[in-house]
Amino acid sequence: MGDDRRSFSYYKAIPVIEKLPFKIESGDQVKNLPAIGKSLRDHINEIVTTGKLSKLEHFENDEKVRAVSLFGEVWGVGPATALKLYDKGHRTLDDLQKDDSLTYAQRTGLKFFDDIRQRIPRHEVSEMEKLLQEVGKDILPGVTIVCGGSYRRGKSSCGDMDIVITHDDGKRYTSKHVKPGFLPKFVQRLKDINFLREDLIFSINSIEGTDSGVDTYFGLCTYPGRELRHRIDLKVYPRNRYASGLLAWTGNDVLNRRLRILAESKGYVLDDTGLYLATQSSGGKRAGRSEAIVNCHEEKDVFDTLGFPYLEPHERNL
DNA sequence: CGGCGGTACTG
DNA sequence: CAGTACC
DNA sequence: GCCG
């Protein structure tokens, strides 16, 4: 449990199996496929011959696994906290509510546990994106507000909304935060109209007149006229960091990892704040980042610099 | 066998 | 600092 | 867990 690496291996194998054009009748048919090694092949063999996986039955009936997985689905509760809560004797979400060790964000995640799990139909995300754009341009004309994440990748429903924001000040290619006060104002206005309802994380890092710092807001919002809470993230990037920000927040996570590994192999460091030339770390194991951002005005510039074929957003569901 | 993304929040 | 989050 |  809590074995991140291993579960990610299972996770990567899922789409590989799903994309097979035939029904698996033997483990041999799964030989030489990417992301599937001996262990997974053995599991597949067991399933096709016996119709079940003995290892899994054990887990399904295990009270501890059940409770810890459930707790881990609460926003802000990860494997370590979930286990601690179980060890304290908690078994249900009602038990958690009585625990006063929960942080504010975890309490909020718990309170709206059922709401947050509901997926949002694509057309509603589209309407809310439009709403955000209108409120935004009212505060700051020329602001760019885009919904990234699974929405931008074309999914028909979304688990949450990932909003990426930037602003061009007209002095093309400047890298400054033109209006560092944008996010607080934006958030306030969105609360005034009852769109944003609860905060989870709210941090302002942008420094006026510089290109450093990204402003972030994580919270809960509601579709106009409704009470059902949805997760929403707002991220404000200075224009010269927007491409990497949009790329990262469009994902998916597999693509992000792949691009970052590729970047490292080519002497770069890639994250949501930019593409950097790696610096020689004297003795250190990990390469540092140079100050200068490799000039990427559009997402395609990042792909091009890394020598990775450009993918349209809808092609990024790896 | 060692590596597996990179960053930034909370408490 | 560990833990958690985001894609 | 898988991969180089």
XYZ file of N, CA, C and O in Angstrom, chain A residues 102-253:
608
model
N -7.952 16.934 11.521
C -8.036 17.250 10.098
C -7.730 18.727 9.846
O -8.114 19.588 10.630
N -7.042 18.995 8.741
C -6.765 20.381 8.366
C -8.042 20.985 7.779
O -8.997 20.268 7.460
N -8.002 22.287 7.597
C -9.172 22.956 7.036
C -9.520 22.388 5.662
O -10.694 22.118 5.362
N -8.490 22.198 4.829
C -8.731 21.701 3.478
C -9.302 20.284 3.505
O -10.216 19.955 2.743
N -8.770 19.460 4.387
C -9.265 18.077 4.485
C -10.716 18.055 4.956
O -11.542 17.283 4.472
N -11.028 18.920 5.902
C -12.389 19.033 6.408
C -13.339 19.429 5.265
O -14.437 18.888 5.134
N -12.874 20.375 4.471
C -13.676 20.816 3.326
C -13.841 19.684 2.317
O -14.932 19.461 1.794
N -12.744 18.966 2.068
C -12.803 17.832 1.150
C -13.790 16.781 1.627
O -14.523 16.183 0.838
N -13.823 16.592 2.928
C -14.722 15.610 3.537
C -16.179 16.058 3.433
O -17.063 15.297 3.058
N -16.384 17.327 3.750
C -17.736 17.891 3.731
C -18.394 17.754 2.355
O -19.580 17.479 2.245
N -17.573 17.948 1.317
C -18.118 17.889 -0.043
C -17.635 16.649 -0.787
O -17.470 16.675 -2.009
N -17.405 15.601 -0.021
C -16.883 14.344 -0.584
C -17.712 13.863 -1.775
O -17.174 13.605 -2.844
N -19.011 13.778 -1.603
C -19.868 13.271 -2.678
C -19.926 14.226 -3.858
O -19.911 13.809 -5.012
N -19.991 15.530 -3.556
C -20.046 16.528 -4.622
C -18.831 16.432 -5.540
O -18.953 16.363 -6.758
N -17.656 16.437 -4.920
C -16.415 16.505 -5.682
C -16.236 15.303 -6.602
O -15.608 15.401 -7.651
N -16.826 14.156 -6.210
C -16.689 12.955 -7.039
C -17.522 13.029 -8.317
O -17.273 12.279 -9.261
N -18.532 13.877 -8.316
C -19.390 13.981 -9.503
C -18.615 14.582 -10.670
O -17.935 15.576 -10.510
N -18.743 13.978 -11.815
C -18.071 14.529 -12.983
C -18.918 15.656 -13.576
O -20.115 15.731 -13.353
N -18.247 16.541 -14.323
C -18.931 17.695 -14.892
C -19.085 17.481 -16.400
O -18.098 17.232 -17.085
N -20.310 17.577 -16.905
C -20.512 17.424 -18.353
C -19.723 18.495 -19.108
O -19.614 19.632 -18.642
N -19.203 18.118 -20.236
C -18.360 19.017 -21.017
C -19.032 20.363 -21.304
O -18.406 21.412 -21.215
N -20.312 20.334 -21.644
C -20.950 21.602 -22.021
C -21.061 22.552 -20.827
O -21.063 23.766 -20.990
N -21.139 21.982 -19.626
C -21.194 22.848 -18.444
C -19.834 23.468 -18.167
O -19.742 24.634 -17.761
N -18.784 22.684 -18.381
C -17.434 23.236 -18.232
C -17.253 24.381 -19.212
O -16.728 25.449 -18.878
N -17.736 24.145 -20.425
C -17.639 25.165 -21.464
C -18.332 26.460 -21.047
O -17.806 27.558 -21.223
N -19.524 26.333 -20.464
C -20.253 27.523 -20.013
C -19.527 28.235 -18.883
O -19.460 29.465 -18.837
N -18.980 27.449 -17.961
C -18.282 28.060 -16.831
C -16.983 28.722 -17.294
O -16.590 29.763 -16.764
N -16.332 28.132 -18.293
C -15.132 28.764 -18.855
C -15.499 30.128 -19.429
O -14.791 31.120 -19.215
N -16.624 30.178 -20.111
C -17.085 31.440 -20.697
C -17.366 32.474 -19.606
O -16.995 33.646 -19.725
N -18.019 32.022 -18.560
C -18.312 32.895 -17.425
C -17.021 33.487 -16.849
O -16.909 34.686 -16.584
N -16.028 32.623 -16.668
C -14.751 33.065 -16.117
C -14.089 34.085 -17.031
O -13.515 35.078 -16.580
N -14.191 33.850 -18.334
C -13.584 34.769 -19.293
C -14.238 36.142 -19.220
O -13.567 37.165 -19.302
N -15.556 36.159 -19.042
C -16.254 37.442 -18.980
C -15.928 38.219 -17.719
O -15.664 39.420 -17.759
N -15.931 37.506 -16.592
C -15.571 38.164 -15.335
C -14.129 38.659 -15.409
O -13.806 39.762 -14.965
N -13.275 37.857 -16.011
C -11.858 38.198 -16.095
C -11.596 39.445 -16.924
O -10.859 40.336 -16.512
N -12.219 39.511 -18.073
C -11.930 40.635 -18.966
C -12.530 41.931 -18.423
O -12.099 43.029 -18.786
N -13.498 41.784 -17.548
C -14.093 42.945 -16.905
C -13.082 43.587 -15.946
O -13.037 44.809 -15.788
N -12.289 42.757 -15.315
C -11.266 43.242 -14.390
C -10.032 43.692 -15.151
O -9.418 44.709 -14.855
N -9.667 42.901 -16.141
C -8.432 43.142 -16.884
C -8.636 42.850 -18.371
O -8.515 41.710 -18.807
N -8.938 43.884 -19.147
C -9.135 43.678 -20.589
C -7.896 43.047 -21.205
O -6.778 43.401 -20.846
N -8.100 42.098 -22.089
C -6.963 41.464 -22.742
C -6.453 40.230 -22.015
O -5.516 39.586 -22.471
N -7.056 39.913 -20.883
C -6.626 38.736 -20.143
C -7.010 37.481 -20.923
O -8.027 37.453 -21.607
N -6.143 36.481 -20.853
C -6.415 35.203 -21.508
C -6.749 34.167 -20.450
O -5.979 33.962 -19.521
N -7.913 33.537 -20.586
C -8.357 32.536 -19.610
C -8.784 31.291 -20.362
O -9.692 31.334 -21.188
N -8.091 30.192 -20.094
C -8.338 28.957 -20.826
C -8.532 27.809 -19.850
O -7.816 27.711 -18.851
N -9.481 26.947 -20.139
C -9.651 25.750 -19.331
C -8.794 24.637 -19.914
O -8.967 24.246 -21.070
N -7.847 24.176 -19.133
C -6.938 23.117 -19.576
C -7.437 21.750 -19.139
O -8.630 21.479 -19.183
N -6.516 20.917 -18.697
C -6.881 19.605 -18.176
C -7.613 18.741 -19.186
O -7.463 18.886 -20.398
N -8.454 17.843 -18.652
C -9.129 16.884 -19.518
C -10.114 17.585 -20.453
O -10.393 17.090 -21.533
N -10.606 18.751 -20.036
C -11.504 19.506 -20.909
C -10.802 19.876 -22.211
O -11.314 19.654 -23.302
N -9.603 20.421 -22.061
C -8.851 20.842 -23.259
C -8.430 19.628 -24.079
O -8.250 19.725 -25.299
N -8.290 18.494 -23.426
C -7.940 17.285 -24.172
C -9.167 16.661 -24.824
O -9.098 15.568 -25.382
N -10.301 17.327 -24.723
C -11.484 16.929 -25.481
C -12.413 15.936 -24.816
O -13.337 15.431 -25.456
N -12.205 15.647 -23.535
C -13.042 14.653 -22.865
C -14.499 15.125 -22.774
O -14.772 16.325 -22.688
N -15.426 14.165 -22.766
C -16.844 14.523 -22.771
C -17.343 14.868 -21.371
O -18.405 15.444 -21.205
N -16.552 14.506 -20.356
C -16.870 14.954 -18.999
C -15.556 15.135 -18.254
O -14.552 14.516 -18.595
N -15.581 15.989 -17.229
C -14.344 16.331 -16.540
C -14.510 16.172 -15.036
O -15.573 16.429 -14.481
N -13.423 15.772 -14.392
C -13.451 15.628 -12.947
C -13.343 16.967 -12.240
O -13.819 17.135 -11.126
N -12.706 17.915 -12.889
C -12.548 19.244 -12.298
C -12.249 20.248 -13.403
O -12.270 19.908 -14.581
N -11.956 21.498 -13.005
C -11.603 22.519 -13.993
C -10.226 23.067 -13.672
O -9.935 23.432 -12.541
N -9.365 23.092 -14.687
C -8.007 23.606 -14.538
C -7.880 24.858 -15.389
O -7.796 24.776 -16.606
N -7.893 26.003 -14.728
C -7.937 27.262 -15.445
C -6.550 27.900 -15.497
O -5.920 28.127 -14.461
N -6.072 28.140 -16.701
C -4.752 28.746 -16.901
C -4.940 30.166 -17.423
O -5.694 30.393 -18.369
N -4.264 31.109 -16.770
C -4.503 32.522 -17.043
C -3.196 33.233 -17.359
O -2.162 32.965 -16.735
N -3.234 34.142 -18.330
C -2.083 34.996 -18.576
C -2.565 36.324 -19.130
O -3.754 36.511 -19.397
N -1.624 37.223 -19.297
C -1.975 38.516 -19.850
C -0.832 39.073 -20.661
O 0.315 39.041 -20.246
N -1.164 39.545 -21.833
C -0.200 40.193 -22.703
C -0.371 41.676 -22.488
O -1.467 42.192 -22.615
N 0.691 42.361 -22.155
C 0.528 43.780 -21.843
C 0.627 44.654 -23.078
O 0.613 45.866 -22.981
N 0.759 44.018 -24.239
C 0.841 44.820 -25.449
C 2.277 45.107 -25.843
O 2.587 45.267 -27.009
N 3.150 45.155 -24.869
C 4.580 45.333 -25.186
C 5.153 43.977 -25.523
O 6.151 43.572 -24.981
N 4.498 43.284 -26.349
C 4.853 41.956 -26.812
C 6.141 41.360 -26.248
O 7.184 41.985 -26.251
N 6.048 40.145 -25.796
C 7.198 39.393 -25.323
C 7.770 39.876 -24.003
O 8.803 39.416 -23.571
N 7.123 40.842 -23.383
C 7.618 41.159 -22.051
C 7.257 39.995 -21.158
O 6.339 39.234 -21.430
N 7.993 39.876 -20.113
C 7.806 38.716 -19.269
C 7.294 39.118 -17.898
O 7.321 38.358 -16.968
N 6.820 40.326 -17.806
C 6.422 40.818 -16.486
C 5.000 40.386 -16.116
O 4.163 40.148 -16.962
N 4.778 40.352 -14.838
C 3.409 40.276 -14.359
C 2.865 41.688 -14.496
O 3.222 42.576 -13.740
N 2.006 41.876 -15.438
C 1.533 43.225 -15.671
C 0.615 43.686 -14.545
O 0.683 44.804 -14.066
N -0.230 42.777 -14.135
C -1.167 43.114 -13.070
C -1.082 42.054 -11.977
O -1.868 41.115 -11.965
N -0.136 42.183 -11.091
C 0.033 41.153 -10.073
C -1.194 41.001 -9.190
O -1.399 39.962 -8.586
N -2.021 42.018 -9.123
C -3.175 41.911 -8.252
C -4.356 41.197 -8.883
O -5.424 41.156 -8.300
N -4.157 40.637 -10.060
C -5.305 40.081 -10.772
C -6.002 38.950 -10.019
O -7.219 38.966 -9.844
N -5.242 37.961 -9.588
C -5.887 36.777 -9.008
C -6.731 37.093 -7.767
O -7.874 36.631 -7.682
N -6.218 37.860 -6.807
C -7.058 38.188 -5.648
C -8.356 38.878 -6.051
O -9.429 38.552 -5.530
N -8.256 39.796 -6.994
C -9.454 40.507 -7.459
C -10.419 39.542 -8.134
O -11.631 39.575 -7.910
N -9.839 38.710 -8.997
C -10.624 37.726 -9.748
C -11.369 36.804 -8.772
O -12.582 36.593 -8.897
N -10.638 36.292 -7.801
C -11.236 35.376 -6.829
C -12.362 36.074 -6.059
O -13.439 35.509 -5.863
N -12.112 37.312 -5.668
C -13.130 38.045 -4.913
C -14.405 38.221 -5.728
O -15.513 37.990 -5.240
N -14.211 38.619 -6.993
C -15.376 38.809 -7.860
C -16.153 37.504 -8.040
O -17.392 37.491 -8.068
N -15.407 36.422 -8.161
C -16.050 35.122 -8.360
C -16.773 34.653 -7.093
O -17.742 33.903 -7.166
N -16.290 35.128 -5.953
C -17.003 34.815 -4.710
C -18.256 35.681 -4.604
O -19.297 35.216 -4.143
N -18.117 36.927 -5.038
C -19.259 37.851 -4.991
C -20.445 37.315 -5.782
O -21.598 37.495 -5.384
N -20.158 36.704 -6.920
C -21.272 36.184 -7.723
C -21.597 34.734 -7.343
O -22.317 34.036 -8.058
N -21.017 34.284 -6.228
C -21.346 32.960 -5.696
C -20.870 31.816 -6.578
O -21.437 30.731 -6.544
N -19.832 32.084 -7.365
C -19.272 31.005 -8.195
C -18.238 30.226 -7.402
O -18.308 29.008 -7.310
N -17.280 30.924 -6.815
C -16.321 30.262 -5.927
C -16.967 30.181 -4.541
O -17.515 31.168 -4.047
N -16.867 29.018 -3.911
C -17.596 28.808 -2.657
C -16.702 28.495 -1.471
O -16.931 28.978 -0.387
N -15.695 27.633 -1.661
C -14.772 27.312 -0.568
C -13.345 27.350 -1.090
O -13.095 26.967 -2.230
N -12.413 27.798 -0.249
C -10.989 27.825 -0.605
C -10.315 26.538 -0.119
O -10.638 26.034 0.951
N -9.361 26.074 -0.901
C -8.509 24.970 -0.432
C -7.069 25.471 -0.276
O -6.437 25.292 0.745
N -6.562 26.106 -1.337
C -5.223 26.694 -1.312
C -5.294 28.030 -2.023
O -5.902 28.142 -3.074
N -4.690 29.028 -1.414
C -4.684 30.342 -2.055
C -3.341 30.983 -1.755
O -3.058 31.329 -0.619
N -2.514 31.082 -2.763
C -1.200 31.663 -2.521
C -0.799 32.609 -3.628
O -1.004 32.321 -4.800
N -0.272 33.720 -3.246
C 0.166 34.729 -4.198
C 1.677 34.793 -4.155
O 2.271 35.065 -3.119
N 2.293 34.502 -5.281
C 3.748 34.507 -5.334
C 4.303 35.505 -6.329
O 5.496 35.760 -6.346
N 3.464 36.014 -7.178
C 3.974 36.893 -8.220
C 4.538 38.152 -7.586
O 4.049 38.640 -6.573
N 5.584 38.619 -8.174
C 6.230 39.824 -7.684
C 6.072 40.894 -8.748
O 6.427 40.677 -9.905
N 5.538 41.998 -8.341
C 5.242 43.061 -9.304
C 6.488 43.442 -10.110
O 7.568 43.582 -9.570
N 6.269 43.569 -11.414
C 7.363 44.011 -12.265
C 8.420 42.953 -12.537
O 9.451 43.239 -13.108
N 8.169 41.711 -12.126
C 9.115 40.646 -12.435
C 8.381 39.540 -13.169
O 7.170 39.574 -13.302
N 9.134 38.553 -13.619
C 8.491 37.441 -14.294
C 8.452 36.220 -13.390
O 8.154 35.131 -13.808
N 8.792 36.430 -12.136
C 8.879 35.253 -11.279
C 7.631 35.098 -10.428
O 6.946 36.057 -10.120
N 7.375 33.883 -10.069
C 6.246 33.590 -9.216
C 4.997 33.289 -10.010
O 4.710 33.911 -11.018
N 4.278 32.290 -9.554
C 3.023 31.912 -10.184
C 1.959 32.007 -9.108
O 2.149 31.522 -7.998
N 0.861 32.663 -9.431
C -0.230 32.766 -8.471
C -1.156 31.561 -8.630
O -1.503 31.183 -9.743
N -1.540 30.989 -7.526
C -2.317 29.755 -7.542
C -3.534 29.845 -6.640
O -3.453 30.387 -5.541
N -4.623 29.313 -7.105
C -5.814 29.172 -6.269
C -6.416 27.802 -6.514
O -6.644 27.416 -7.664
N -6.666 27.049 -5.444
C -7.409 25.792 -5.526
C -8.651 25.965 -4.660
O -8.550 26.449 -3.530
N -9.787 25.589 -5.189
C -10.984 25.719 -4.380
C -12.152 24.927 -4.942
O -11.975 24.020 -5.745
N -13.340 25.298 -4.484
C -14.560 24.663 -4.947
C -15.462 25.708 -5.575
O -15.555 26.834 -5.085
N -16.113 25.326 -6.658
C -17.024 26.250 -7.328
C -18.356 25.548 -7.593
O -18.475 24.343 -7.396
N -19.346 26.331 -8.002
C -20.637 25.756 -8.359
C -21.093 26.287 -9.710
O -20.840 27.446 -10.044
N -21.759 25.432 -10.448
C -22.411 25.858 -11.688
C -23.535 26.819 -11.280
O -24.243 26.571 -10.293
N -23.687 27.946 -11.997
C -24.667 28.959 -11.610
C -26.042 28.372 -11.289
O -26.582 27.597 -12.075
N -26.546 28.728 -10.136
C -27.868 28.278 -9.740
C -27.894 26.942 -9.026
O -28.944 26.464 -8.616
N -26.720 26.326 -8.891
C -26.675 25.022 -8.227
C -25.807 25.073 -6.979
O -25.055 26.009 -6.766
N -25.898 24.037 -6.179
C -25.100 23.965 -4.943
C -23.997 22.917 -5.036
O -23.103 22.881 -4.196
N -24.081 22.044 -6.044
C -23.104 20.968 -6.197
C -21.698 21.530 -6.392
O -21.457 22.313 -7.310
N -20.793 21.125 -5.515
C -19.416 21.650 -5.570
C -18.541 20.914 -6.572
O -18.566 19.682 -6.609
N -17.743 21.680 -7.307
C -16.742 21.104 -8.202
C -15.368 21.648 -7.831
O -15.249 22.789 -7.389
N -14.360 20.834 -8.048
C -12.990 21.294 -7.826
C -12.583 22.231 -8.963
O -12.861 21.971 -10.136
N -11.917 23.320 -8.598
C -11.416 24.222 -9.622
C -10.033 24.741 -9.225
O -9.777 24.998 -8.044
N -9.142 24.822 -10.185
C -7.800 25.364 -9.976
C -7.621 26.560 -10.881
O -7.989 26.520 -12.056
N -7.063 27.624 -10.324
C -6.728 28.805 -11.125
C -5.232 29.037 -11.025
O -4.663 29.004 -9.932
N -4.580 29.246 -12.167
C -3.132 29.474 -12.187
C -2.834 30.659 -13.087
O -3.256 30.680 -14.228
N -2.109 31.640 -12.570
C -1.770 32.818 -13.373
C -0.287 32.805 -13.718
O 0.557 32.747 -12.814
N 0.025 32.838 -14.992
C 1.412 32.852 -15.443
C 1.737 34.148 -16.158
O 0.905 34.671 -16.904
N 2.959 34.670 -15.969
C 3.399 35.761 -16.826
C 3.481 35.230 -18.262
O 3.668 34.023 -18.456
N 3.345 36.103 -19.236
C 3.210 35.652 -20.620
C 4.330 34.723 -21.083
O 4.097 33.780 -21.832
N 5.549 34.967 -20.647
C 6.668 34.145 -21.149
C 6.712 32.758 -20.506
O 7.487 31.913 -20.905
N 5.853 32.530 -19.494
C 5.808 31.205 -18.874
C 4.486 30.506 -19.194
O 4.250 29.378 -18.748
N 3.659 31.178 -19.963
C 2.313 30.676 -20.217
C 2.324 29.361 -20.993
O 1.565 28.439 -20.674
N 3.205 29.262 -22.003
C 3.224 28.053 -22.840
C 3.515 26.812 -21.999
O 2.821 25.796 -22.115
N 4.518 26.908 -21.144
C 4.862 25.748 -20.322
C 3.774 25.480 -19.291
O 3.508 24.327 -18.940
N 3.143 26.567 -18.809
C 2.059 26.395 -17.842
C 0.868 25.694 -18.469
O 0.325 24.740 -17.907
N 0.484 26.153 -19.648
C -0.660 25.562 -20.343
C -0.375 24.109 -20.702
O -1.227 23.229 -20.528
N 0.842 23.866 -21.167
C 1.255 22.503 -21.523
C 1.139 21.580 -20.312
O 0.555 20.501 -20.384
N 1.690 22.037 -19.190
C 1.685 21.205 -17.982
C 0.267 20.966 -17.487
O -0.068 19.862 -17.059
N -0.567 22.010 -17.544
C -1.916 21.885 -16.984
C -2.907 21.313 -17.972
O -4.073 21.109 -17.640
N -2.441 21.034 -19.194
C -3.281 20.303 -20.125
C -2.967 18.814 -20.012
O -3.836 17.976 -20.111
N -1.677 18.520 -19.740
C -1.274 17.135 -19.526
C -1.385 16.284 -20.781
O -1.276 16.816 -21.891
N -1.661 14.932 -20.654
C -1.947 14.377 -19.352
C -0.660 14.131 -18.554
O 0.404 14.524 -18.998
N -0.798 13.509 -17.423
C 0.375 13.332 -16.560
C 1.444 12.474 -17.213
O 2.637 12.715 -17.039
